[in-house]
GROMACS .gro file of C-alpha atoms in nm:
model
  341
    1MET     CA    1  -6.022 -14.055 -10.877
    2ASN     CA    2  -5.876 -14.234 -11.180
    3LEU     CA    3  -6.145 -14.035 -11.391
    4TRP     CA    4  -6.085 -13.719 -11.249
    5LEU     CA    5  -5.699 -13.764 -11.308
    6LEU     CA    6  -5.773 -13.869 -11.651
    7LEU     CA    7  -5.990 -13.551 -11.737
    8THR     CA    8  -5.729 -13.330 -11.592
    9PHE     CA    9  -5.457 -13.481 -11.815
   10THR     CA   10  -5.663 -13.469 -12.103
   11ALA     CA   11  -5.745 -13.105 -12.044
   12LEU     CA   12  -5.373 -13.025 -11.986
   13ALA     CA   13  -5.273 -13.215 -12.308
   14GLU     CA   14  -5.538 -12.992 -12.521
   15CYS     CA   15  -5.409 -12.664 -12.369
   16ARG     CA   16  -5.061 -12.761 -12.458
   17PHE     CA   17  -5.173 -12.852 -12.807
   18GLN     CA   18  -5.376 -12.507 -12.857
   19LYS     CA   19  -5.077 -12.317 -12.710
   20ARG     CA   20  -4.832 -12.465 -12.973
   21GLY     CA   21  -5.062 -12.429 -13.277
   22ALA     CA   22  -5.129 -12.067 -13.158
   23HIS     CA   23  -4.771 -12.014 -13.137
   24SER     CA   24  -4.635 -12.213 -13.450
   25CYS     CA   25  -4.480 -12.048 -13.749
   26PRO     CA   26  -4.448 -12.132 -14.101
   27ASP     CA   27  -4.123 -12.277 -14.271
   28LEU     CA   28  -3.906 -11.977 -14.411
   29CYS     CA   29  -4.087 -11.724 -14.206
   30SER     CA   30  -4.017 -11.544 -13.873
   31CYS     CA   31  -4.304 -11.490 -13.606
   32SER     CA   32  -4.365 -11.292 -13.308
   33PHE     CA   33  -4.668 -11.308 -13.070
   34PRO     CA   34  -4.745 -10.982 -12.909
   35PRO     CA   35  -5.079 -10.963 -12.699
   36SER     CA   36  -5.266 -10.793 -13.017
   37GLY     CA   37  -5.193 -11.102 -13.251
   38ALA     CA   38  -4.927 -11.296 -13.414
   39GLU     CA   39  -4.692 -11.107 -13.676
   40VAL     CA   40  -4.564 -11.308 -13.946
   41VAL     CA   41  -4.280 -11.192 -14.192
   42CYS     CA   42  -4.176 -11.420 -14.471
   43SER     CA   43  -3.900 -11.272 -14.711
   44GLN     CA   44  -3.690 -11.587 -14.821
   45SER     CA   45  -3.658 -11.592 -15.214
   46SER     CA   46  -3.722 -11.953 -15.198
   47LEU     CA   47  -4.074 -11.931 -15.075
   48THR     CA   48  -4.290 -12.018 -15.384
   49HIS     CA   49  -4.618 -12.098 -15.233
   50PHE     CA   50  -4.831 -11.946 -14.954
   51PRO     CA   51  -4.701 -12.033 -14.629
   52ILE     CA   52  -5.054 -12.183 -14.478
   53ASN     CA   53  -4.894 -12.470 -14.308
   54GLY     CA   54  -4.809 -12.327 -13.929
   55LEU     CA   55  -4.991 -11.994 -13.995
   56SER     CA   56  -5.153 -11.926 -13.679
   57PRO     CA   57  -5.520 -11.832 -13.680
   58ASN     CA   58  -5.453 -11.539 -13.427
   59THR     CA   59  -5.216 -11.374 -13.714
   60THR     CA   60  -5.322 -11.018 -13.757
   61ARG     CA   61  -5.024 -10.902 -13.957
   62LEU     CA   62  -4.883 -11.096 -14.233
   63SER     CA   63  -4.599 -10.958 -14.478
   64ILE     CA   64  -4.488 -11.176 -14.772
   65GLN     CA   65  -4.205 -10.979 -14.923
   66SER     CA   66  -3.946 -11.041 -15.189
   67THR     CA   67  -4.036 -11.406 -15.267
   68ASN     CA   68  -4.133 -11.624 -15.579
   69LEU     CA   69  -4.513 -11.627 -15.445
   70SER     CA   70  -4.702 -11.629 -15.757
   71SER     CA   71  -5.059 -11.692 -15.612
   72VAL     CA   72  -5.281 -11.633 -15.351
   73THR     CA   73  -5.638 -11.720 -15.262
   74ALA     CA   74  -5.941 -11.666 -15.037
   75THR     CA   75  -5.879 -12.002 -14.910
   76HIS     CA   76  -5.555 -11.884 -14.817
   77LEU     CA   77  -5.658 -11.611 -14.628
   78THR     CA   78  -5.947 -11.784 -14.460
   79ALA     CA   79  -5.643 -11.952 -14.223
   80VAL     CA   80  -5.635 -11.582 -14.084
   81PRO     CA   81  -5.954 -11.453 -14.031
   82LEU     CA   82  -5.832 -11.178 -13.771
   83LEU     CA   83  -5.579 -11.019 -14.030
   84ASN     CA   84  -5.580 -10.663 -14.037
   85ASN     CA   85  -5.257 -10.561 -14.217
   86LEU     CA   86  -5.133 -10.747 -14.522
   87GLN     CA   87  -4.821 -10.691 -14.710
   88LEU     CA   88  -4.760 -10.864 -15.047
   89TYR     CA   89  -4.483 -10.682 -15.209
   90HIS     CA   90  -4.210 -10.748 -15.448
   91ASN     CA   91  -4.358 -11.096 -15.524
   92ASN     CA   92  -4.445 -11.235 -15.848
   93LEU     CA   93  -4.825 -11.190 -15.834
   94SER     CA   94  -4.964 -11.142 -16.196
   95SER     CA   95  -5.352 -11.185 -16.104
   96LEU     CA   96  -5.590 -11.185 -15.795
   97PRO     CA   97  -5.931 -11.331 -15.756
   98SER     CA   98  -6.220 -11.124 -15.712
   99ASP     CA   99  -6.301 -11.321 -15.380
  100LEU     CA  100  -5.933 -11.278 -15.252
  101LEU     CA  101  -6.050 -11.076 -14.954
  102LYS     CA  102  -6.408 -11.220 -14.831
  103GLY     CA  103  -6.235 -11.424 -14.547
  104VAL     CA  104  -6.058 -11.142 -14.365
  105PRO     CA  105  -6.328 -10.882 -14.284
  106HIS     CA  106  -6.100 -10.708 -14.026
  107LEU     CA  107  -5.824 -10.590 -14.304
  108ASN     CA  108  -5.777 -10.255 -14.323
  109THR     CA  109  -5.439 -10.204 -14.470
  110LEU     CA  110  -5.324 -10.380 -14.823
  111ASP     CA  111  -4.981 -10.330 -14.978
  112LEU     CA  112  -4.923 -10.511 -15.326
  113THR     CA  113  -4.642 -10.283 -15.416
  114GLY     CA  114  -4.378 -10.452 -15.672
  115ASN     CA  115  -4.578 -10.717 -15.838
  116GLN     CA  116  -4.660 -10.787 -16.185
  117LEU     CA  117  -5.040 -10.690 -16.180
  118VAL     CA  118  -5.204 -10.584 -16.515
  119HIS     CA  119  -5.582 -10.631 -16.461
  120LEU     CA  120  -5.790 -10.643 -16.109
  121PRO     CA  121  -6.132 -10.763 -16.142
  122PRO     CA  122  -6.430 -10.581 -16.010
  123ASN     CA  123  -6.545 -10.610 -15.649
  124ILE     CA  124  -6.203 -10.713 -15.551
  125PHE     CA  125  -6.185 -10.462 -15.258
  126SER     CA  126  -6.548 -10.449 -15.170
  127HIS     CA  127  -6.554 -10.718 -14.926
  128VAL     CA  128  -6.369 -10.501 -14.670
  129SER     CA  129  -6.348 -10.179 -14.507
  130LEU     CA  130  -6.008 -10.112 -14.648
  131HIS     CA  131  -5.833  -9.781 -14.483
  132SER     CA  132  -5.494  -9.796 -14.704
  133LEU     CA  133  -5.435  -9.963 -15.031
  134VAL     CA  134  -5.104  -9.947 -15.216
  135LEU     CA  135  -5.073 -10.064 -15.546
  136LYS     CA  136  -4.742  -9.910 -15.634
  137ASN     CA  137  -4.501 -10.021 -15.924
  138ASN     CA  138  -4.718 -10.279 -16.079
  139MET     CA  139  -4.807 -10.278 -16.479
  140ILE     CA  140  -5.187 -10.178 -16.428
  141GLU     CA  141  -5.325 -10.002 -16.749
  142THR     CA  142  -5.684  -9.941 -16.649
  143VAL     CA  143  -5.843  -9.843 -16.329
  144ASP     CA  144  -6.201  -9.993 -16.267
  145ALA     CA  145  -6.439  -9.799 -16.064
  146GLU     CA  146  -6.619 -10.136 -15.953
  147TRP     CA  147  -6.315 -10.226 -15.763
  148PHE     CA  148  -6.466 -10.044 -15.472
  149SER     CA  149  -6.854 -10.042 -15.305
  150LEU     CA  150  -7.022  -9.686 -15.269
  151ASN     CA  151  -6.880  -9.464 -14.997
  152SER     CA  152  -6.557  -9.686 -14.929
  153SER     CA  153  -6.374  -9.605 -14.613
  154LEU     CA  154  -6.035  -9.580 -14.792
  155THR     CA  155  -5.824  -9.298 -14.697
  156TRP     CA  156  -5.518  -9.384 -14.863
  157LEU     CA  157  -5.472  -9.501 -15.226
  158ASP     CA  158  -5.142  -9.543 -15.381
  159LEU     CA  159  -5.149  -9.630 -15.754
  160SER     CA  160  -4.790  -9.433 -15.880
  161GLY     CA  161  -4.561  -9.650 -16.106
  162ASN     CA  162  -4.798  -9.801 -16.347
  163ARG     CA  163  -4.914  -9.758 -16.703
  164LEU     CA  164  -5.244  -9.522 -16.661
  165THR     CA  165  -5.319  -9.316 -16.930
  166GLY     CA  166  -5.659  -9.179 -16.742
  167VAL     CA  167  -5.854  -9.224 -16.434
  168PRO     CA  168  -6.239  -9.243 -16.435
  169SER     CA  169  -6.432  -8.991 -16.246
  170ALA     CA  170  -6.639  -9.264 -16.137
  171LEU     CA  171  -6.351  -9.408 -15.917
  172PHE     CA  172  -6.352  -9.106 -15.710
  173LEU     CA  173  -6.704  -9.080 -15.665
  174LYS     CA  174  -6.688  -9.380 -15.448
  175LEU     CA  175  -6.398  -9.260 -15.236
  176PRO     CA  176  -6.501  -8.963 -15.063
  177GLN     CA  177  -6.301  -9.037 -14.753
  178LEU     CA  178  -5.965  -9.030 -14.927
  179LYS     CA  179  -5.693  -8.802 -14.778
  180ASN     CA  180  -5.374  -8.942 -14.979
  181LEU     CA  181  -5.400  -9.010 -15.340
  182ASP     CA  182  -5.066  -9.099 -15.551
  183LEU     CA  183  -5.093  -9.111 -15.916
  184SER     CA  184  -4.746  -9.025 -15.980
  185ASP     CA  185  -4.487  -9.200 -16.253
  186ASN     CA  186  -4.790  -9.299 -16.473
  187SER     CA  187  -4.889  -9.168 -16.839
  188LEU     CA  188  -5.190  -8.958 -16.730
  189GLN     CA  189  -5.259  -8.704 -17.027
  190GLU     CA  190  -5.557  -8.519 -16.846
  191LEU     CA  191  -5.736  -8.508 -16.537
  192GLN     CA  192  -6.086  -8.451 -16.602
  193PRO     CA  193  -6.198  -8.132 -16.446
  194ASP     CA  194  -6.468  -8.265 -16.228
  195ALA     CA  195  -6.270  -8.606 -16.133
  196LEU     CA  196  -6.194  -8.462 -15.747
  197LYS     CA  197  -6.524  -8.306 -15.668
  198ASN     CA  198  -6.622  -8.568 -15.433
  199MET     CA  199  -6.288  -8.569 -15.230
  200HIS     CA  200  -6.372  -8.301 -14.966
  201HIS     CA  201  -6.111  -8.436 -14.747
  202LEU     CA  202  -5.799  -8.489 -14.982
  203GLU     CA  203  -5.500  -8.360 -14.797
  204THR     CA  204  -5.228  -8.475 -15.059
  205LEU     CA  205  -5.231  -8.536 -15.435
  206ASN     CA  206  -4.930  -8.633 -15.593
  207LEU     CA  207  -4.946  -8.623 -15.996
  208ALA     CA  208  -4.579  -8.582 -16.058
  209GLY     CA  209  -4.409  -8.772 -16.345
  210ASN     CA  210  -4.678  -8.778 -16.581
  211LYS     CA  211  -4.781  -8.658 -16.922
  212LEU     CA  212  -4.990  -8.334 -16.819
  213ILE     CA  213  -4.996  -8.056 -17.035
  214SER     CA  214  -5.277  -7.843 -16.902
  215LEU     CA  215  -5.504  -7.823 -16.579
  216LYS     CA  216  -5.851  -7.680 -16.574
  217PRO     CA  217  -5.939  -7.369 -16.377
  218THR     CA  218  -6.188  -7.587 -16.143
  219THR     CA  219  -5.965  -7.877 -16.091
  220PHE     CA  220  -5.914  -7.846 -15.717
  221THR     CA  221  -6.215  -7.619 -15.650
  222HIS     CA  222  -6.379  -7.903 -15.417
  223ASN     CA  223  -6.054  -7.984 -15.229
  224PRO     CA  224  -6.023  -7.705 -14.975
  225LYS     CA  225  -5.795  -7.932 -14.723
  226LEU     CA  226  -5.569  -7.981 -15.011
  227SER     CA  227  -5.197  -7.905 -14.826
  228GLN     CA  228  -4.958  -8.075 -15.069
  229LEU     CA  229  -4.983  -8.086 -15.442
  230PHE     CA  230  -4.696  -8.249 -15.640
  231LEU     CA  231  -4.720  -8.143 -16.005
  232GLN     CA  232  -4.356  -8.145 -16.103
  233GLU     CA  233  -4.200  -8.384 -16.408
  234ASN     CA  234  -4.497  -8.333 -16.630
  235GLN     CA  235  -4.534  -8.140 -16.963
  236LEU     CA  236  -4.737  -7.834 -16.823
  237GLN     CA  237  -4.727  -7.544 -17.052
  238ASP     CA  238  -4.962  -7.263 -16.865
  239LEU     CA  239  -5.173  -7.287 -16.558
  240PRO     CA  240  -5.490  -7.130 -16.495
  241ALA     CA  241  -5.464  -6.776 -16.269
  242THR     CA  242  -5.744  -6.897 -16.041
  243LEU     CA  243  -5.621  -7.260 -15.990
  244LEU     CA  244  -5.540  -7.257 -15.638
  245HIS     CA  245  -5.831  -7.038 -15.543
  246GLY     CA  246  -5.973  -7.185 -15.239
  247LEU     CA  247  -5.678  -7.352 -15.134
  248GLN     CA  248  -5.593  -7.189 -14.818
  249HIS     CA  249  -5.433  -7.488 -14.643
  250LEU     CA  250  -5.183  -7.541 -14.939
  251GLU     CA  251  -4.847  -7.568 -14.770
  252LEU     CA  252  -4.617  -7.755 -15.057
  253LEU     CA  253  -4.634  -7.685 -15.421
  254LEU     CA  254  -4.397  -7.853 -15.661
  255LEU     CA  255  -4.409  -7.710 -16.012
  256ASN     CA  256  -4.041  -7.821 -16.126
  257GLN     CA  257  -3.939  -7.972 -16.437
  258ASN     CA  258  -4.242  -7.851 -16.665
  259GLN     CA  259  -4.266  -7.637 -16.975
  260LEU     CA  260  -4.402  -7.299 -16.798
  261GLN     CA  261  -4.271  -6.986 -16.973
  262TYR     CA  262  -4.481  -6.762 -16.718
  263LEU     CA  263  -4.722  -6.762 -16.440
  264PRO     CA  264  -5.041  -6.597 -16.470
  265SER     CA  265  -5.087  -6.270 -16.257
  266GLY     CA  266  -5.204  -6.358 -15.891
  267PHE     CA  267  -5.134  -6.724 -15.945
  268LEU     CA  268  -4.930  -6.738 -15.597
  269ASP     CA  269  -5.106  -6.459 -15.429
  270ASP     CA  270  -5.267  -6.492 -15.057
  271ARG     CA  271  -5.052  -6.770 -14.951
  272GLU     CA  272  -4.943  -6.828 -14.594
  273SER     CA  273  -4.611  -6.784 -14.433
  274SER     CA  274  -4.556  -7.178 -14.416
  275PHE     CA  275  -4.623  -7.202 -14.778
  276ARG     CA  276  -4.334  -7.342 -14.989
  277VAL     CA  277  -4.287  -7.382 -15.359
  278ILE     CA  278  -4.034  -7.522 -15.599
  279LEU     CA  279  -4.038  -7.354 -15.975
  280THR     CA  280  -3.688  -7.475 -16.099
  281GLY     CA  281  -3.649  -7.651 -16.428
  282ASN     CA  282  -3.896  -7.454 -16.636
  283PRO     CA  283  -3.805  -7.245 -16.955
  284TRP     CA  284  -3.902  -6.900 -16.801
  285VAL     CA  285  -3.922  -6.651 -17.063
  286CYS     CA  286  -3.790  -6.315 -16.912
  287ASP     CA  287  -3.984  -6.042 -17.092
  288ASP     CA  288  -4.241  -5.823 -16.970
  289LYS     CA  289  -4.485  -6.123 -16.921
  290ILE     CA  290  -4.270  -6.267 -16.613
  291GLU     CA  291  -4.335  -5.941 -16.414
  292PHE     CA  292  -4.562  -6.093 -16.179
  293LEU     CA  293  -4.340  -6.392 -16.093
  294LYS     CA  294  -4.037  -6.174 -16.047
  295LYS     CA  295  -4.222  -5.949 -15.802
  296TRP     CA  296  -4.358  -6.213 -15.607
  297LEU     CA  297  -4.033  -6.388 -15.568
  298ILE     CA  298  -3.876  -6.041 -15.452
  299VAL     CA  299  -4.147  -6.027 -15.197
  300ASN     CA  300  -4.153  -6.376 -15.073
  301PRO     CA  301  -3.787  -6.540 -15.117
  302GLN     CA  302  -3.845  -6.733 -14.791
  303ASN     CA  303  -4.131  -6.927 -14.947
  304VAL     CA  304  -3.919  -7.045 -15.261
  305ILE     CA  305  -3.712  -7.354 -15.241
  306LEU     CA  306  -3.399  -7.335 -15.466
  307LEU     CA  307  -3.453  -6.956 -15.543
  308GLU     CA  308  -3.129  -6.929 -15.710
  309GLU     CA  309  -3.211  -7.186 -15.952
  310VAL     CA  310  -3.514  -7.026 -16.066
  311THR     CA  311  -3.346  -6.887 -16.390
  312CYS     CA  312  -3.402  -6.737 -16.754
  313ALA     CA  313  -3.434  -6.977 -17.044
  314ARG     CA  314  -3.508  -6.698 -17.287
  315PRO     CA  315  -3.416  -6.433 -17.422
  316GLU     CA  316  -3.065  -6.555 -17.516
  317ALA     CA  317  -2.898  -6.214 -17.344
  318LEU     CA  318  -3.066  -6.311 -17.033
  319LYS     CA  319  -3.015  -6.705 -17.034
  320HIS     CA  320  -2.935  -6.868 -16.703
  321ARG     CA  321  -2.999  -6.538 -16.526
  322GLN     CA  322  -3.197  -6.551 -16.178
  323VAL     CA  323  -3.523  -6.419 -16.239
  324VAL     CA  324  -3.519  -6.257 -15.901
  325SER     CA  325  -3.205  -6.031 -16.000
  326LEU     CA  326  -3.386  -5.893 -16.337
  327THR     CA  327  -3.431  -5.509 -16.335
  328ASP     CA  328  -3.730  -5.363 -16.488
  329SER     CA  329  -3.522  -5.220 -16.796
  330GLU     CA  330  -3.406  -5.578 -16.880
  331LEU     CA  331  -3.760  -5.692 -16.899
  332GLY     CA  332  -3.889  -5.417 -17.112
  333LEU     CA  333  -4.109  -5.267 -16.838
  334ILE     CA  334  -3.936  -4.941 -16.848
  335LYS     CA  335  -3.983  -4.769 -17.199
  336SER     CA  336  -3.779  -4.485 -17.317
  337ASP     CA  337  -3.943  -4.165 -17.394
  338LYS     CA  338  -3.883  -4.093 -17.771
  339PHE     CA  339  -4.002  -3.744 -17.730
  340SER     CA  340  -3.762  -3.660 -17.450
  341THR     CA  341  -3.480  -3.407 -17.517
   0.00000   0.00000   0.00000
C-alpha cells in the first residue's frame, strides 16, 4: 500500500512539474497558452540575449521585437521545435548563421524586418518550407539564389527598403510558387527581361521607389495572374505598347511620379471595369502624341484615381491644364486648311 501511495505521489509531482514547464515564460516576455501551442512576445528594450530560459518547448509563435538582441543561433531555436511563426523585427541582428533554421522544421513564417543585415549565407532558408519571408528595411546589398532550395514553397517575399541594385534571375527560378513580391525602395536600375518567367502564380509585384528607366516588352509576359503592379516613384521615361498584354486580371497599376511624357497607343486598352490606374506626377507633354492618353481618359474616367491631377507639364501655354480637358485644336490635331478661302 505504501509503495502504491509513493508511486501515486511521484506521478502527481512529475505531472505538476511538466505542467509548470509547459506554461513557463521567459523573463521580459509575455506568454499565452492556447490549445495550438504557446505564443511568446518579447518587446523589452532591455532584452539583450535570446530568451531561452523558461521558453516552453510547445511554443509555436515567437515574437522578439524592438529589443537589443544581437545574436540568434540554431541552438537557441532547437528549444522550440514546434515553431511555425518567428518574428525577429527591429532588433540589432547584423548576421545569421547558415544553419539557423535546421531545428525548426515546421517554420512557415519568418519576419526579420528592421535589423542590420547586410549579407546572408547560402542555404539559410533551404532547411524549412517557408511560405512567408520578410527581410524589409535591412541593409542587404546583394541577393543570392543559393539562399533557397529548388522549388521553394515560398509564396510571399518582401525585400523592400534594402540596398539592392539588381536581382539575379536565378533567384526567381527557385520560387515558382511566389504570389507576392516586394522589391520597393531599393536602387534597382533594371529588371532583366526574363527575370519573372518562372513565376506563373505572381499576383502582386511592387517595384516602387527604385531607379528603373525602362522595361522590356516581355517583362510580364509569363505572369498572367498579376493583379497589382506598383511602378511609381521610378525614372521610367517610356513604356512598351505591349507591356500589359496578357494581364487580363490586372486591377491596379501605379505609374505616378515617373518621367513619362506619353503613353503609347493601345497601352491601356482592354482593361476590365474594375481596373484602376494612377498617372499623376509625370511630365506629360501635351501635343499630338498625347492623343491616346487624352481619349482614354475621356472614355474611362472611372478607372483613373486622381483624374484631375493628370496635368500637362509642357508646352508652357498648357502647363497645369488637365489632360482630359484639352481640345483637339490645342493639341494640334486639327490642322487649318491653308487653301481655304
